Amino acid sequence: MRRPMVAGNWKMNGSRAESAALVDGIVQGMGSVTKAEVVLCPPYILIPLVAEKLAGRHDIPWGGQNLDTHVSGAYTGEVSGPMLKDFGCTYVIIGHSERRTYYHEDDGLVAEKFGAAHAAGLTPILCIGETLEEREAGQTEAVVARQLDAVLAAHGIDGFKNAVLAYEPVWAIGTGKTATPEQAQEVHRFIRGKLAAKDGKVADNLRILYGGSVKGSNAKELFGQADIDGGLIGGASLKAEEFLTICRAAE
Ligand code: PGA
């Protein structure tokens, strides 16, 4: 059985005080979350604060939102996988659509970052998804297949033994426009089927999260779909109560 997972992607949000209050609020409500794995992905600079607050607990792992492919050196402004690991990260988000769009990360670089995560002992949360134009042109499956193929070509199906996927239709991210549970399930089924053609067991064990305007009010229906194993949550992960409602919906 795949353990459900809910990961909070804070994006570039939060002061120290706000973040501390957010973590406290989530910790206080964890008693009501019995099954889902709850993961927090703060901005780099807030990782030490989150790590300090969660030290000694084993129920809330944390991770980065990005990493550089290099281990160390003259790469001004970048943060490496080993640095994330040093601060206790377990996970790292790779290939988020905002990285792909605003920072021009292409499929090849995303595949490299996927490998860099593994090399550092981190579990990549690989994001894939189509834009509105691509969906309207009937290219959804072709786009997610292309994004997956780049990683498969570089790392093989074995690369997915220790990974999490997040299907995030770009048109649903931060827009309030959620994919319907049926729309999301259709793509999730396609993704799992594509990977199952390479290795049924790896595909069966792989957690595929849905992301894009998930809220307390729509999470249950989305997570109720056969191939949706939880969510990657942006805006709604910044409010403890709302985020906890989503975590409970994944049980
Ligand atoms: P959203 O973001 O929940 O604010 O739509 C999701 C994401 O980008 O991971």
Coordinates of C-alpha atoms and ligand atoms in Angstrom, one line a residue:
M1 CA 0.0 0.0 0.0
R2 CA 1.2 3.5 -0.9
R3 CA 1.4 5.7 2.2
P4 CA -0.4 9.0 1.4
M5 CA 1.7 12.1 1.5
V6 CA 0.9 15.8 1.8
A7 CA 3.8 18.2 1.1
G8 CA 3.6 21.9 1.8
N9 CA 5.4 24.0 -0.8
W10 CA 5.8 27.4 0.9
K11 CA 7.3 28.9 -2.2
M12 CA 8.9 32.3 -1.4
N13 CA 6.8 33.1 1.6
G14 CA 7.2 33.6 5.3
S15 CA 9.1 35.6 7.9
R16 CA 10.8 33.9 10.7
A17 CA 8.0 34.7 13.1
E18 CA 5.3 33.6 10.6
S19 CA 7.1 30.4 9.8
A20 CA 7.6 29.5 13.5
A21 CA 3.9 30.0 14.2
L22 CA 3.0 27.9 11.1
V23 CA 5.2 25.0 12.2
D24 CA 3.9 25.3 15.8
G25 CA 0.3 25.2 14.5
I26 CA 1.0 22.1 12.3
V27 CA 2.8 20.3 15.2
Q28 CA -0.1 21.0 17.5
G29 CA -2.6 19.5 15.1
M30 CA -0.5 16.4 14.2
G31 CA -2.4 14.2 16.7
S32 CA -5.3 14.1 14.2
V33 CA -3.1 13.1 11.3
T34 CA -2.5 9.4 11.7
K35 CA -1.6 8.0 8.3
A36 CA -0.4 10.6 5.9
E37 CA 3.3 11.6 5.7
V38 CA 3.4 15.3 6.2
V39 CA 6.4 17.1 4.6
L40 CA 7.3 20.8 4.8
C41 CA 9.3 22.6 2.1
P42 CA 10.2 26.1 3.2
P43 CA 12.4 28.6 1.4
Y44 CA 16.1 27.8 1.8
I45 CA 16.7 30.5 4.4
L46 CA 14.0 29.2 6.6
I47 CA 15.2 25.5 6.6
P48 CA 17.4 25.9 9.7
L49 CA 14.5 27.4 11.6
V50 CA 12.2 24.5 10.6
A51 CA 14.9 22.0 11.3
E52 CA 15.4 23.3 14.7
K53 CA 11.7 23.4 15.5
L54 CA 11.2 19.8 14.3
A55 CA 14.4 18.3 15.7
G56 CA 13.8 15.1 17.5
R57 CA 10.4 14.5 15.9
H58 CA 10.2 11.9 13.3
D59 CA 6.7 12.5 12.0
I60 CA 7.4 15.7 10.0
P61 CA 10.3 15.5 7.5
W62 CA 11.3 18.6 5.6
G63 CA 12.9 19.4 2.3
G64 CA 14.1 22.0 -0.1
Q65 CA 12.2 23.5 -3.1
N66 CA 15.2 23.3 -5.5
L67 CA 18.9 22.5 -5.6
D68 CA 21.9 23.0 -7.7
T69 CA 23.4 20.1 -9.7
H70 CA 26.9 20.8 -8.3
V71 CA 28.1 19.8 -4.9
S72 CA 30.0 22.9 -4.0
G73 CA 32.1 25.7 -5.6
A74 CA 31.8 29.0 -7.5
Y75 CA 28.0 29.0 -8.1
T76 CA 26.9 32.3 -6.5
G77 CA 23.4 32.2 -5.2
E78 CA 23.0 28.4 -5.4
V79 CA 22.4 25.7 -2.8
S80 CA 23.5 22.1 -3.2
G81 CA 22.0 18.7 -2.3
P82 CA 24.7 18.0 0.4
M83 CA 23.9 21.4 2.0
L84 CA 20.2 20.5 2.2
K85 CA 21.1 17.1 3.6
D86 CA 23.4 18.8 6.2
F87 CA 20.3 20.7 7.4
G88 CA 18.3 17.5 7.8
C89 CA 16.3 17.6 4.6
T90 CA 14.9 14.3 3.4
Y91 CA 13.1 15.6 0.3
V92 CA 13.7 18.2 -2.4
I93 CA 11.2 19.5 -5.0
I94 CA 12.6 19.2 -8.5
G95 CA 11.3 20.8 -11.7
H96 CA 8.4 22.8 -10.3
S97 CA 6.6 24.6 -13.1
E98 CA 7.7 28.0 -11.6
R99 CA 11.4 26.8 -11.9
R100 CA 10.7 25.6 -15.5
T101 CA 8.9 28.8 -16.5
Y102 CA 10.7 31.7 -14.6
Y103 CA 14.2 30.2 -14.3
H104 CA 14.2 28.3 -17.7
E105 CA 14.9 24.9 -16.3
D106 CA 14.5 22.5 -19.2
D107 CA 13.8 18.7 -19.1
G108 CA 17.5 18.0 -19.3
L109 CA 18.4 20.1 -16.3
V110 CA 15.5 18.8 -14.3
A111 CA 16.8 15.2 -15.0
E112 CA 20.2 16.3 -13.8
K113 CA 18.7 17.8 -10.6
F114 CA 16.8 14.5 -10.1
G115 CA 20.2 12.7 -10.1
A116 CA 21.8 15.3 -7.9
A117 CA 19.1 14.8 -5.3
H118 CA 19.7 11.0 -5.2
A119 CA 23.5 11.6 -5.1
A120 CA 23.0 13.7 -1.9
G121 CA 20.7 11.1 -0.3
L122 CA 17.6 13.1 -0.9
T123 CA 14.3 11.9 -2.3
P124 CA 13.2 14.0 -5.3
I125 CA 9.6 15.2 -5.6
L126 CA 9.5 15.5 -9.3
C127 CA 6.9 17.9 -10.7
I128 CA 5.4 17.5 -14.1
G129 CA 2.4 19.1 -15.8
E130 CA 1.0 20.8 -18.9
T131 CA 0.1 24.4 -19.5
L132 CA -3.4 25.5 -20.5
E133 CA -2.4 25.9 -24.1
E134 CA -1.0 22.4 -24.1
R135 CA -4.1 21.0 -22.6
E136 CA -6.4 22.8 -25.0
A137 CA -4.3 21.5 -27.9
G138 CA -4.8 17.9 -26.6
Q139 CA -1.1 17.5 -25.7
T140 CA -1.4 16.8 -22.0
E141 CA -0.2 13.2 -22.2
A142 CA 2.5 14.0 -24.7
V143 CA 3.9 16.7 -22.4
V144 CA 3.9 14.7 -19.2
A145 CA 5.4 11.8 -21.2
R146 CA 8.2 14.0 -22.5
Q147 CA 8.9 15.3 -19.0
L148 CA 9.1 11.8 -17.6
D149 CA 11.1 10.4 -20.6
A150 CA 13.9 12.9 -19.9
V151 CA 14.3 11.5 -16.4
L152 CA 13.8 7.9 -17.5
A153 CA 16.5 8.4 -20.2
A154 CA 19.0 9.7 -17.6
H155 CA 18.2 7.5 -14.6
G156 CA 16.1 4.6 -15.8
I157 CA 13.0 3.2 -14.1
D158 CA 15.1 2.4 -11.1
G159 CA 15.4 6.1 -10.5
F160 CA 11.7 6.0 -9.5
K161 CA 12.3 3.5 -6.7
N162 CA 13.1 6.3 -4.4
A163 CA 11.1 9.3 -5.7
V164 CA 7.8 11.0 -5.5
L165 CA 6.0 12.4 -8.5
A166 CA 3.7 15.4 -8.4
Y167 CA 1.3 16.0 -11.3
E168 CA 0.7 19.8 -11.3
P169 CA -1.3 21.2 -14.2
V170 CA 0.3 24.6 -14.7
W171 CA -3.1 26.2 -15.3
A172 CA -4.3 25.0 -11.8
I173 CA -1.3 26.3 -9.8
G174 CA -2.2 29.3 -7.7
T175 CA -5.2 30.1 -9.9
G176 CA -8.0 28.7 -7.8
K177 CA -8.9 26.6 -10.8
T178 CA -8.5 23.0 -9.6
A179 CA -8.5 20.1 -12.0
T180 CA -11.6 18.0 -11.5
P181 CA -10.9 14.7 -9.6
E182 CA -11.7 12.9 -12.9
Q183 CA -9.3 15.1 -15.0
A184 CA -6.5 14.6 -12.4
Q185 CA -7.1 10.9 -12.1
E186 CA -7.0 10.4 -15.9
V187 CA -3.5 11.9 -16.0
H188 CA -2.3 10.1 -12.9
R189 CA -3.5 6.8 -14.4
F190 CA -1.7 7.6 -17.6
I191 CA 1.5 8.4 -15.7
R192 CA 1.4 5.2 -13.6
G193 CA 0.6 3.1 -16.7
K194 CA 3.5 4.6 -18.5
L195 CA 5.9 3.7 -15.7
A196 CA 4.2 0.3 -15.2
A197 CA 5.2 -0.6 -18.8
K198 CA 8.8 -0.4 -17.6
D199 CA 8.3 -1.9 -14.1
G200 CA 5.0 -2.8 -12.6
K201 CA 6.3 -2.9 -9.0
V202 CA 8.0 0.4 -9.1
A203 CA 4.9 2.0 -10.7
D204 CA 2.7 0.4 -8.1
N205 CA 4.8 1.7 -5.2
L206 CA 5.3 5.2 -6.5
R207 CA 3.4 8.0 -4.9
I208 CA 1.9 10.4 -7.3
L209 CA 0.7 13.6 -5.7
Y210 CA -1.7 16.1 -7.2
G211 CA -0.9 19.8 -7.0
G212 CA -2.8 22.9 -8.1
S213 CA -5.2 24.9 -5.9
V214 CA -5.8 22.1 -3.5
K215 CA -7.8 23.3 -0.5
G216 CA -9.4 21.9 2.6
S217 CA -12.7 21.8 0.7
N218 CA -11.6 19.9 -2.4
A219 CA -8.8 17.7 -1.1
K220 CA -10.9 14.7 -0.1
E221 CA -12.5 14.2 -3.5
L222 CA -9.1 14.5 -5.2
F223 CA -7.3 12.2 -2.8
G224 CA -10.1 9.7 -3.1
Q225 CA -9.1 8.9 -6.7
A226 CA -7.4 5.5 -7.2
D227 CA -4.1 6.9 -8.5
I228 CA -3.9 10.1 -6.4
D229 CA -1.7 9.5 -3.4
G230 CA -1.9 12.9 -1.8
G231 CA -1.0 16.4 -2.7
L232 CA 1.7 19.1 -3.2
I233 CA 0.2 22.1 -1.6
G234 CA 1.2 25.7 -2.2
G235 CA -1.1 28.6 -1.0
A236 CA -3.1 26.4 1.4
S237 CA 0.1 25.1 3.1
L238 CA 0.6 28.6 4.6
K239 CA -2.3 28.3 7.0
A240 CA -1.9 25.6 9.6
E241 CA -5.6 24.7 10.0
E242 CA -6.2 24.6 6.3
F243 CA -3.1 22.5 5.7
L244 CA -4.1 20.1 8.5
T245 CA -7.6 19.7 7.0
I246 CA -5.8 18.7 3.7
C247 CA -3.6 16.3 5.6
R248 CA -6.6 14.6 7.3
A249 CA -8.3 14.4 3.9
A250 CA -5.4 12.2 2.7
E251 CA -6.1 9.5 5.4
Ligands
PGA1 P1 -1.1 26.0 -5.2 O1 0.4 25.6 -5.6 O2 -1.5 25.0 -4.2 O3 -0.9 27.4 -4.6 O4 -1.9 26.0 -6.4 C1 0.8 24.3 -5.7 C2 2.2 24.2 -6.1 O5 2.7 25.0 -6.9 O6 3.0 23.3 -5.6

